[in-house]
Amino acid sequence: MTTDPTGEPADVVFRGIVRPDAYAAPTDAVAVRDGIVVALGRGACDALVGRNTALVDGVVTPGFVDAHVHPVMAGLNRLRCDLDDLHDLDDYRRRITGHRPGDGEWFLGSGWYGDVFPGGFPSAAELDRLVGDRPAVLTSHDAHGVWVNTAALRRAGIDDATPDPAGGRIHRDEHGHATGFLMESAADLVTDLVPKPGQAELVAALLEAQRYLHSLGIVGWQDAAVGEMLGTPDLFPVYREVAGSHRLTAKVTGALWWDLDQDISQVDLLRERRAESQAWPNFRASAVKIMQDGVCENLTAAVIDHYHGRPGERGLSFVDPEFLGLVAKTLTAEGFDLHLHAVGDRAVRECLDALEAAPRLPDARHQLAHIDLIDPADVPRLAALGVIANIQPLWAREDHVLVETKLPYLTDAQRRHHFAFGTLHAAGAELAMGSDWPVSSPNPLWGMHVAVNRTAPYGDPHAQDEHARTVPLLPEEGVDVATAFHAATAGAARASRLDGTGTLHVGAPADLVVLDQDPFTVSAAELSSVTVLATYIDGIPVH
């Protein structure tokens, strides 16, 4: 029991099961005044109940934080024809024909999976039947390809004789006809013709994403790419408008995008943007995002040994390791946290080498995002260097996408060190959970479910097969519920430099959620069934 010394009435008292953090013993009440936790325990909290104190019953825990997310992109998807919550061709057809695309010239959408289509690929003929002559382009769930109709192919000048562009492929049928599926850079032939979203649409997208994230119990996040990147507009002005107008209810850290085509002088702009953000409520640009490699599915993740069946193919290091070292030294000396995209084991090693050579600051929050593969020799280096493992746990299951598009490229040795959450945790590395939404669902309880069970949540539409639900991916790499919960709350908050968020101790901000079940007492197999009933930030309900 913790008592508030002032004795002033609380604004709200939550009663029921209260989990102050992942490791503390539960209590039965928490009191909040002026957005701050002021008491724990029924006796202390009841003493603060006044005439105007609101009473809320339920299972109360710290709010969740998403340490790696792309909310504006995801919000845009939700405002357009979003197929992300579906995994069936007939459902796609109903969603597309029922969508009202507005006044724009193009029909835009996203979120489809190739395995729902006969032969594994979508066709222009199918989309023609659904949208007619309006040019249409729908991006795949992983953003590595687009599905277009005949009108879009015609608009882009693509026909059967059009050559594949460098780094891309125009899919063709057995007769050599362009089918309407464009992969990697071939997608640019069409997407470059689509008008870029304006500021108003981007603001609306951020607000829609915020609404949805709050509904999942997320009180804050780290935007993993704030800047102009990979064909998307600059998001810094979007946050300026939303935060400056006091509509950013979430607590957000922006990881400023490191432009791979510029030199070290871009540090000046990053410094200016960080300084400007200091004046905005609920937003700080304290980190820099550097993309060191790609993904295993298209052989661009940087690996130490060659890919299975691809002698000599070891992926790409997007930043020369020597230059990466200079960047790390420069940014660390400027006080930035480094948020490094590292999927392959070679990229992980290159990033750790760069951080090892950089100045060691006592409160640095450097992190490696994704870490799909890691060489055992590098596992202890994260803890030794104080580097956070920013993991995307929803990926660590044997669903169709992993089994069919990734595992065939991995050697047996690489497969043994795949999403090594348990190994990293046992070696003392800090874990922080992120979703990479819209690549995968931002539901933190689904993420916890996979981190613990290494199998898919039963509600996930993209893993409805019995294998994904029951056969774990490297079960020894699972973590316990407390470790997963910490990674989704205090661990993710620390990675996002949201100090205080992630716990419900006296003096902490009242960033909390009310759940329908206690995630610490439901069976591990039922973790994904836990539902968020309400979300509070600084004691104010946002969902």
Coordinates of C-alpha atoms in Angstrom, one line a residue:
M1 CA 0.0 0.0 0.0
T2 CA 1.3 3.4 -0.9
T3 CA -0.3 6.6 0.6
D4 CA -0.6 10.0 -1.0
P5 CA 0.7 12.6 1.5
T6 CA -1.5 15.5 0.4
G7 CA -4.8 13.8 1.0
E8 CA -6.5 15.7 -1.8
P9 CA -9.3 13.7 -3.6
A10 CA -8.3 11.7 -6.6
D11 CA -9.8 12.4 -10.0
V12 CA -10.3 8.7 -10.7
V13 CA -9.8 5.5 -8.7
F14 CA -9.4 2.2 -10.5
R15 CA -10.4 -0.9 -8.6
G16 CA -9.9 -4.5 -9.3
I17 CA -6.7 -6.2 -10.3
V18 CA -3.9 -3.7 -10.8
R19 CA -0.5 -4.7 -12.3
P20 CA 1.9 -1.8 -11.5
D21 CA 4.5 -3.3 -13.9
A22 CA 5.6 -6.7 -15.4
Y23 CA 7.3 -7.9 -12.2
A24 CA 5.7 -6.2 -9.2
A25 CA 3.1 -8.1 -7.2
P26 CA -0.5 -7.1 -8.2
T27 CA -2.5 -4.8 -6.0
D28 CA -6.2 -3.9 -5.9
A29 CA -6.5 -0.2 -6.7
V30 CA -4.7 2.8 -8.2
A31 CA -5.6 6.5 -7.7
V32 CA -4.9 9.2 -10.2
R33 CA -4.8 13.0 -9.7
D34 CA -3.8 15.6 -12.3
G35 CA -2.7 12.8 -14.6
I36 CA -0.3 11.3 -12.1
V37 CA -0.5 8.1 -10.1
V38 CA -0.8 9.2 -6.5
A39 CA -1.6 6.0 -4.6
L40 CA -1.7 2.2 -4.9
G41 CA -3.7 -0.2 -2.8
R42 CA -7.4 -0.2 -1.8
G43 CA -6.9 1.4 1.6
A44 CA -4.8 4.3 0.3
C45 CA -7.0 4.8 -2.7
D46 CA -10.3 4.7 -0.9
A47 CA -9.1 7.5 1.4
L48 CA -8.8 9.6 -1.7
V49 CA -12.3 9.1 -3.0
G50 CA -14.2 12.4 -3.0
R51 CA -17.5 13.6 -4.2
N52 CA -16.3 14.1 -7.8
T53 CA -13.9 11.1 -8.0
A54 CA -14.7 8.7 -10.8
L55 CA -14.6 5.0 -10.0
V56 CA -13.6 2.4 -12.7
D57 CA -13.6 -1.3 -12.2
G58 CA -11.5 -3.8 -14.2
V59 CA -8.0 -5.3 -14.8
V60 CA -5.6 -2.3 -14.9
T61 CA -2.1 -2.4 -16.3
P62 CA 0.4 0.1 -17.8
G63 CA -0.5 1.2 -21.3
F64 CA 1.3 -0.3 -24.2
V65 CA 4.0 1.4 -26.3
D66 CA 4.8 0.4 -29.9
A67 CA 8.6 0.9 -30.3
H68 CA 8.6 0.6 -34.1
V69 CA 5.6 1.7 -36.2
H70 CA 4.7 3.6 -39.3
P71 CA 1.3 5.2 -38.3
V72 CA 0.9 7.7 -41.2
M73 CA 1.4 5.0 -43.8
A74 CA -1.0 2.7 -41.9
G75 CA -3.5 5.4 -41.5
L76 CA -3.5 6.1 -45.2
N77 CA -4.2 2.5 -45.8
R78 CA -7.2 2.6 -43.5
L79 CA -8.6 5.6 -45.2
R80 CA -8.3 3.9 -48.6
C81 CA -9.5 0.4 -49.6
D82 CA -7.8 -1.5 -46.8
L83 CA -7.7 -5.3 -47.1
D84 CA -5.3 -5.9 -44.2
D85 CA -7.9 -7.5 -41.9
L86 CA -9.0 -10.0 -44.6
H87 CA -7.4 -13.2 -46.1
D88 CA -9.8 -14.5 -48.6
L89 CA -10.4 -13.7 -52.3
D90 CA -14.2 -13.4 -52.0
D91 CA -13.8 -11.1 -49.0
Y92 CA -11.4 -9.0 -51.1
R93 CA -13.9 -8.8 -53.9
R94 CA -16.7 -7.7 -51.5
R95 CA -14.4 -5.1 -49.9
I96 CA -13.2 -3.6 -53.2
T97 CA -16.7 -3.4 -54.8
G98 CA -18.1 -1.9 -51.7
H99 CA -15.4 0.7 -51.2
R100 CA -16.2 4.4 -52.0
P101 CA -13.0 5.9 -53.3
G102 CA -14.0 9.5 -53.3
D103 CA -13.4 12.1 -55.9
G104 CA -9.8 11.2 -56.8
E105 CA -8.9 9.8 -60.2
W106 CA -7.3 6.7 -58.9
F107 CA -8.7 3.7 -56.9
L108 CA -6.1 3.1 -54.2
G109 CA -5.8 0.3 -51.7
S110 CA -3.4 -2.1 -49.9
G111 CA -3.0 -5.1 -47.7
W112 CA -3.5 -8.1 -50.0
Y113 CA -1.8 -11.4 -49.7
G114 CA -0.7 -13.3 -52.9
D115 CA -1.7 -16.8 -51.6
V116 CA -5.4 -16.0 -51.8
F117 CA -5.2 -15.8 -55.6
P118 CA -5.1 -18.8 -58.0
G119 CA -1.5 -19.5 -58.8
G120 CA -0.3 -17.0 -56.1
F121 CA -0.6 -13.9 -58.2
P122 CA -3.4 -11.3 -58.6
S123 CA -4.5 -10.3 -62.1
A124 CA -5.6 -7.1 -63.9
A125 CA -8.6 -9.0 -65.3
E126 CA -9.8 -9.7 -61.8
L127 CA -9.4 -6.0 -60.8
D128 CA -11.1 -4.9 -64.0
R129 CA -14.2 -6.7 -63.1
L130 CA -14.2 -5.1 -59.6
V131 CA -13.4 -1.4 -60.4
G132 CA -13.9 -1.0 -64.1
D133 CA -12.0 1.5 -66.2
R134 CA -10.8 3.7 -63.3
P135 CA -7.0 3.2 -62.9
A136 CA -6.4 1.2 -59.8
V137 CA -3.4 0.2 -57.8
L138 CA -3.4 -1.9 -54.6
T139 CA -0.2 -2.4 -52.7
S140 CA 0.7 -5.8 -51.2
H141 CA 0.8 -6.3 -47.4
D142 CA 4.6 -6.3 -47.4
A143 CA 4.9 -3.3 -49.9
H144 CA 7.0 -5.4 -52.3
G145 CA 4.5 -5.4 -55.1
V146 CA 1.3 -3.9 -56.5
W147 CA -1.8 -5.2 -58.1
V148 CA -3.0 -3.0 -60.9
N149 CA -5.8 -3.1 -63.5
T150 CA -5.7 -2.7 -67.2
A151 CA -6.4 1.0 -67.1
A152 CA -3.4 1.5 -64.8
L153 CA -1.2 -0.6 -67.1
R154 CA -2.3 1.5 -70.0
R155 CA -1.7 4.7 -68.2
A156 CA 1.9 3.7 -67.4
G157 CA 2.5 2.5 -71.0
I158 CA 3.1 -1.1 -69.8
D159 CA 2.4 -3.8 -72.4
D160 CA 3.7 -7.3 -73.1
A161 CA 6.9 -5.8 -74.7
T162 CA 7.8 -3.5 -71.8
P163 CA 11.2 -4.6 -70.4
D164 CA 11.6 -5.3 -66.7
P165 CA 13.2 -2.2 -65.0
A166 CA 16.4 -2.6 -63.0
G167 CA 15.5 -4.1 -59.6
G168 CA 12.0 -5.0 -60.6
R169 CA 9.8 -7.4 -62.5
I170 CA 6.6 -7.2 -64.6
H171 CA 4.9 -10.5 -63.9
R172 CA 3.8 -12.3 -67.1
D173 CA 1.7 -15.4 -67.8
E174 CA 2.9 -18.4 -69.7
H175 CA 2.1 -16.6 -73.0
G176 CA 4.2 -13.5 -72.0
H177 CA 1.3 -11.2 -71.3
A178 CA 1.7 -8.7 -68.5
T179 CA -0.7 -9.9 -65.8
G180 CA -1.2 -6.8 -63.6
F181 CA 1.2 -7.7 -60.9
L182 CA 4.3 -5.5 -60.6
M183 CA 7.2 -6.4 -58.2
E184 CA 9.7 -4.2 -56.5
S185 CA 10.9 -1.2 -58.7
A186 CA 8.4 -2.2 -61.5
A187 CA 5.7 -0.9 -59.2
D188 CA 7.2 2.6 -59.6
L189 CA 6.1 2.6 -63.2
V190 CA 2.5 3.0 -62.0
T191 CA 2.9 4.4 -58.5
D192 CA 4.9 7.3 -59.8
L193 CA 1.8 8.4 -61.7
V194 CA -0.4 8.5 -58.6
P195 CA -0.7 12.0 -57.0
K196 CA 1.1 12.1 -53.7
P197 CA -1.2 12.6 -50.7
G198 CA -1.5 16.2 -49.5
Q199 CA -1.0 17.6 -46.1
A200 CA -4.7 17.3 -45.2
E201 CA -4.8 13.7 -46.1
L202 CA -1.7 12.9 -44.2
V203 CA -3.0 14.6 -41.1
A204 CA -6.2 12.7 -41.4
A205 CA -4.2 9.5 -41.7
L206 CA -2.2 10.2 -38.6
L207 CA -5.4 10.9 -36.6
E208 CA -7.0 7.7 -37.9
A209 CA -3.9 5.7 -36.9
Q210 CA -3.9 7.3 -33.5
R211 CA -7.5 6.4 -32.9
Y212 CA -6.9 2.8 -33.9
L213 CA -3.7 2.5 -31.8
H214 CA -5.5 3.9 -28.8
S215 CA -8.3 1.3 -29.2
L216 CA -5.5 -1.4 -28.8
G217 CA -4.3 0.1 -25.6
I218 CA -1.3 1.9 -27.1
V219 CA -0.5 5.1 -25.3
G220 CA 2.7 6.0 -27.2
W221 CA 5.0 5.0 -30.0
Q222 CA 8.2 5.5 -31.9
D223 CA 7.6 6.5 -35.5
A224 CA 10.4 4.5 -37.2
A225 CA 10.8 6.9 -40.2
V226 CA 10.1 10.6 -39.9
G227 CA 11.2 12.3 -43.1
E228 CA 10.9 11.8 -46.8
M229 CA 11.7 8.2 -47.5
L230 CA 11.0 5.4 -50.0
G231 CA 8.6 7.5 -52.0
T232 CA 6.5 8.7 -49.1
P233 CA 6.1 12.4 -48.3
D234 CA 8.0 14.1 -45.5
L235 CA 6.1 13.3 -42.2
F236 CA 7.8 16.0 -40.1
P237 CA 5.3 18.7 -41.1
V238 CA 2.5 16.3 -40.4
Y239 CA 3.6 15.9 -36.8
R240 CA 4.2 19.6 -36.6
E241 CA 0.6 20.3 -37.5
V242 CA -1.0 17.6 -35.3
A243 CA 1.1 18.1 -32.3
G244 CA 1.1 21.9 -32.6
S245 CA -2.7 21.9 -32.7
H246 CA -2.9 19.7 -29.6
R247 CA -4.4 16.8 -31.4
L248 CA -1.6 14.4 -30.7
T249 CA -2.9 12.6 -27.7
A250 CA -0.3 9.9 -27.9
K251 CA 3.2 10.3 -26.6
V252 CA 5.5 10.0 -29.6
T253 CA 9.2 9.8 -30.4
G254 CA 10.2 10.5 -34.0
A255 CA 13.1 8.6 -35.5
L256 CA 14.3 11.0 -38.1
W257 CA 15.1 9.3 -41.4
W258 CA 18.7 9.1 -42.5
D259 CA 18.8 9.7 -46.2
L260 CA 21.1 7.1 -47.8
D261 CA 21.7 9.3 -50.8
Q262 CA 23.1 12.2 -48.8
D263 CA 26.4 12.7 -46.9
I264 CA 27.2 13.4 -43.3
S265 CA 26.2 17.1 -43.7
Q266 CA 22.5 16.1 -43.2
V267 CA 23.2 16.0 -39.5
D268 CA 22.6 19.8 -39.6
L269 CA 19.0 19.3 -40.6
L270 CA 18.4 16.5 -38.1
R271 CA 19.8 18.7 -35.4
E272 CA 17.4 21.6 -36.5
R273 CA 14.4 19.3 -36.5
R274 CA 15.2 17.9 -33.1
A275 CA 15.4 21.5 -31.7
E276 CA 12.2 22.5 -33.4
S277 CA 10.3 19.5 -32.0
Q278 CA 11.2 20.5 -28.4
A279 CA 8.4 23.1 -28.5
W280 CA 5.6 20.6 -29.6
P281 CA 3.5 18.8 -27.0
N282 CA 3.8 15.0 -26.9
F283 CA 6.4 14.8 -29.7
R284 CA 10.2 14.6 -29.6
A285 CA 12.6 13.9 -32.5
S286 CA 15.3 12.4 -30.4
A287 CA 16.3 9.4 -32.6
V288 CA 17.7 8.8 -36.1
K289 CA 16.6 5.8 -38.2
I290 CA 19.2 4.2 -40.4
M291 CA 18.3 1.3 -42.8
Q292 CA 21.3 -0.9 -43.0
D293 CA 19.9 -3.7 -45.1
G294 CA 16.7 -5.1 -46.7
V295 CA 14.7 -8.3 -46.0
C296 CA 15.4 -12.0 -46.5
E297 CA 12.3 -12.6 -48.7
N298 CA 14.0 -10.8 -51.6
L299 CA 17.6 -11.6 -50.7
T300 CA 18.5 -8.0 -49.7
A301 CA 19.0 -8.7 -46.0
A302 CA 22.8 -8.7 -45.3
V303 CA 23.8 -12.2 -44.2
I304 CA 27.2 -13.6 -43.2
D305 CA 26.9 -16.9 -45.1
H306 CA 25.2 -17.1 -48.5
Y307 CA 21.5 -17.8 -48.8
H308 CA 20.4 -21.4 -49.2
G309 CA 20.8 -22.5 -52.8
R310 CA 22.2 -19.1 -53.8
P311 CA 26.0 -19.4 -53.7
G312 CA 27.6 -16.0 -53.4
E313 CA 24.4 -14.2 -52.6
R314 CA 24.8 -12.5 -49.3
G315 CA 22.4 -9.6 -49.5
L316 CA 23.1 -5.9 -49.4
S317 CA 24.7 -3.5 -46.9
F318 CA 22.9 -0.2 -47.7
V319 CA 25.5 1.9 -45.8
D320 CA 29.2 1.1 -46.2
P321 CA 30.3 -0.3 -42.8
E322 CA 33.2 2.2 -42.6
F323 CA 30.8 5.1 -43.3
L324 CA 28.3 3.7 -40.9
G325 CA 30.9 3.9 -38.2
L326 CA 31.5 7.6 -39.0
V327 CA 27.7 8.2 -38.9
A328 CA 27.3 6.4 -35.6
K329 CA 30.2 8.4 -34.0
T330 CA 28.8 11.7 -35.3
L331 CA 25.2 11.1 -34.3
T332 CA 26.1 9.7 -30.9
A333 CA 28.3 12.7 -30.2
E334 CA 25.3 14.9 -31.0
G335 CA 23.2 13.0 -28.5
F336 CA 20.9 11.2 -30.9
D337 CA 19.6 7.7 -30.2
L338 CA 20.3 5.4 -33.2
H339 CA 17.5 3.2 -34.5
L340 CA 19.1 0.8 -36.9
H341 CA 17.2 -1.5 -39.2
A342 CA 19.2 -4.8 -39.2
V343 CA 17.5 -7.9 -40.5
G344 CA 20.3 -10.1 -41.5
D345 CA 23.1 -11.4 -39.2
R346 CA 25.8 -9.4 -41.1
A347 CA 23.8 -6.2 -40.8
V348 CA 23.4 -6.9 -37.1
R349 CA 27.2 -7.3 -36.8
E350 CA 27.9 -4.2 -38.9
C351 CA 25.6 -2.1 -36.7
L352 CA 27.1 -3.4 -33.5
D353 CA 30.6 -2.7 -34.8
A354 CA 29.6 0.9 -35.5
L355 CA 28.1 1.4 -32.1
E356 CA 31.1 -0.2 -30.4
A357 CA 33.3 2.4 -32.0
A358 CA 31.0 5.3 -31.1
P359 CA 31.2 7.3 -27.8
R360 CA 29.5 5.5 -24.9
L361 CA 27.0 7.9 -23.4
P362 CA 25.4 6.8 -20.1
D363 CA 21.7 7.3 -21.2
A364 CA 21.9 6.3 -24.8
R365 CA 18.9 4.3 -26.2
H366 CA 20.5 2.8 -29.3
Q367 CA 18.6 -0.1 -30.7
L368 CA 18.6 -2.7 -33.5
A369 CA 15.2 -3.2 -35.1
H370 CA 14.0 -6.6 -36.4
I371 CA 17.1 -8.8 -35.8
D372 CA 15.6 -11.7 -37.8
L373 CA 18.9 -13.4 -37.8
I374 CA 21.9 -13.1 -35.4
D375 CA 25.1 -14.9 -35.2
P376 CA 25.6 -16.5 -31.7
A377 CA 29.0 -14.7 -31.4
D378 CA 27.1 -11.4 -31.5
V379 CA 24.3 -12.2 -29.0
P380 CA 26.3 -11.1 -25.8
R381 CA 27.3 -7.8 -27.5
L382 CA 23.9 -6.2 -27.2
A383 CA 24.0 -6.3 -23.4
A384 CA 27.6 -5.4 -23.3
L385 CA 27.0 -2.3 -25.4
G386 CA 23.7 -1.4 -23.8
V387 CA 21.9 -1.9 -27.2
I388 CA 18.2 -2.5 -27.1
A389 CA 16.7 -5.4 -29.2
N390 CA 13.7 -3.8 -30.9
I391 CA 11.8 -6.9 -31.9
Q392 CA 8.7 -7.5 -34.0
P393 CA 7.3 -10.6 -32.3
L394 CA 4.3 -11.2 -34.5
W395 CA 6.6 -12.4 -37.2
A396 CA 8.0 -15.3 -35.1
R397 CA 5.5 -18.0 -36.2
E398 CA 5.3 -20.6 -38.9
D399 CA 2.6 -19.0 -41.0
H400 CA 2.2 -19.4 -44.8
V401 CA 4.2 -16.2 -45.6
L402 CA 7.2 -17.3 -43.5
V403 CA 7.1 -20.9 -44.7
E404 CA 6.7 -20.1 -48.4
T405 CA 8.6 -16.9 -48.9
K406 CA 11.4 -16.8 -46.4
L407 CA 12.4 -20.1 -44.9
P408 CA 13.3 -21.6 -48.3
Y409 CA 16.1 -19.0 -48.6
L410 CA 17.6 -19.7 -45.1
T411 CA 20.3 -22.3 -44.5
D412 CA 19.8 -24.7 -41.6
A413 CA 22.3 -22.7 -39.5
Q414 CA 20.4 -19.5 -40.2
R415 CA 17.1 -21.1 -39.3
R416 CA 18.5 -22.0 -35.9
H417 CA 19.1 -18.4 -35.0
H418 CA 15.8 -17.0 -36.3
F419 CA 14.0 -14.4 -34.1
A420 CA 16.1 -15.4 -31.1
F421 CA 14.1 -13.6 -28.4
G422 CA 14.8 -16.1 -25.7
T423 CA 18.5 -16.3 -26.4
L424 CA 18.8 -12.5 -26.4
H425 CA 16.9 -12.1 -23.2
A426 CA 18.9 -14.8 -21.5
A427 CA 22.1 -13.0 -22.5
G428 CA 20.9 -9.8 -20.8
A429 CA 19.7 -7.8 -23.8
E430 CA 16.9 -5.4 -23.2
L431 CA 13.8 -6.2 -25.3
A432 CA 11.4 -3.7 -26.7
M433 CA 8.4 -4.7 -28.8
G434 CA 7.2 -2.9 -31.9
S435 CA 4.8 -4.0 -34.7
D436 CA 6.2 -2.4 -37.9
W437 CA 2.5 -1.7 -38.7
P438 CA 1.2 -1.6 -41.4
V439 CA 3.5 -4.6 -42.3
S440 CA 1.8 -6.5 -39.4
S441 CA -0.9 -5.9 -36.9
P442 CA -0.1 -3.4 -34.1
N443 CA -2.1 -5.4 -31.5
P444 CA 0.3 -5.7 -28.6
L445 CA -1.5 -8.6 -27.1
W446 CA -1.2 -10.6 -30.3
G447 CA 2.5 -9.7 -30.2
M448 CA 2.8 -10.9 -26.7
H449 CA 1.0 -14.1 -27.6
V450 CA 3.5 -14.9 -30.4
A451 CA 6.5 -13.9 -28.2
V452 CA 5.4 -16.4 -25.6
N453 CA 3.9 -19.3 -27.7
R454 CA 5.8 -18.8 -31.0
T455 CA 2.5 -19.7 -32.7
A456 CA -0.1 -17.5 -34.4
P457 CA -3.0 -15.8 -32.5
Y458 CA -6.3 -17.5 -33.2
G459 CA -7.9 -14.2 -34.3
D460 CA -5.2 -13.3 -36.9
P461 CA -6.8 -13.6 -40.4
H462 CA -3.3 -14.2 -41.9
A463 CA -2.6 -17.3 -40.0
Q464 CA -5.8 -19.4 -40.0
D465 CA -4.2 -22.7 -40.7
E466 CA -3.8 -25.3 -37.9
H467 CA 0.0 -25.4 -38.5
A468 CA 0.5 -21.7 -37.8
R469 CA -1.7 -21.9 -34.7
T470 CA -0.2 -25.0 -33.2
V471 CA 3.4 -25.7 -34.4
P472 CA 5.8 -23.3 -32.8
L473 CA 8.8 -21.7 -34.5
L474 CA 11.8 -22.6 -32.4
P475 CA 9.8 -22.9 -29.2
E476 CA 13.0 -22.6 -27.1
E477 CA 13.1 -19.0 -28.2
G478 CA 9.9 -18.1 -26.5
V479 CA 9.9 -15.8 -23.5
D480 CA 7.6 -15.8 -20.4
V481 CA 4.6 -13.6 -20.0
A482 CA 6.3 -11.1 -17.7
T483 CA 9.2 -10.7 -20.2
A484 CA 6.8 -10.1 -23.1
F485 CA 4.7 -7.7 -21.1
H486 CA 7.7 -5.7 -20.0
A487 CA 8.9 -5.5 -23.6
A488 CA 5.5 -4.2 -24.7
T489 CA 5.3 -1.6 -21.9
A490 CA 8.3 -0.3 -20.0
G491 CA 10.8 -1.8 -22.4
A492 CA 9.2 -0.2 -25.4
A493 CA 8.7 3.0 -23.5
R494 CA 12.4 3.1 -22.7
A495 CA 13.4 2.5 -26.3
S496 CA 11.1 5.3 -27.3
R497 CA 12.5 7.6 -24.5
L498 CA 9.1 7.9 -22.9
D499 CA 10.4 7.8 -19.4
G500 CA 7.8 7.1 -16.7
T501 CA 5.4 5.5 -19.1
G502 CA 5.1 1.7 -18.8
T503 CA 4.7 1.5 -15.0
L504 CA 2.0 2.5 -12.6
H505 CA 4.1 3.5 -9.6
V506 CA 3.5 6.6 -7.5
G507 CA 4.7 9.7 -9.4
A508 CA 4.4 8.0 -12.8
P509 CA 2.1 9.4 -15.5
A510 CA -1.3 7.7 -15.5
D511 CA -0.8 6.1 -18.9
L512 CA -2.8 2.9 -18.5
V513 CA -5.3 0.4 -19.9
V514 CA -8.3 -1.4 -18.6
L515 CA -8.5 -5.0 -19.8
D516 CA -11.2 -7.6 -19.7
Q517 CA -8.8 -10.3 -18.4
D518 CA -5.5 -10.4 -16.6
P519 CA -2.8 -11.4 -19.1
F520 CA -0.8 -12.9 -16.2
T521 CA -3.5 -15.4 -15.2
V522 CA -5.1 -16.5 -18.5
S523 CA -3.5 -19.5 -20.1
A524 CA -0.6 -18.7 -22.4
A525 CA -2.6 -20.1 -25.3
E526 CA -5.3 -17.5 -24.6
L527 CA -3.2 -14.4 -24.4
S528 CA -4.4 -13.1 -27.7
S529 CA -8.0 -13.2 -26.4
V530 CA -7.4 -10.4 -23.9
T531 CA -9.3 -7.3 -25.0
V532 CA -8.7 -3.6 -24.2
L533 CA -11.8 -2.0 -22.7
A534 CA -10.4 1.5 -22.2
T535 CA -7.2 3.5 -22.6
Y536 CA -6.0 6.5 -20.5
I537 CA -3.2 8.9 -21.1
D538 CA -2.2 11.2 -18.3
G539 CA -5.4 10.1 -16.6
I540 CA -7.6 11.2 -19.5
P541 CA -9.6 8.6 -21.4
V542 CA -8.6 8.4 -25.1
H543 CA -10.5 5.2 -25.9

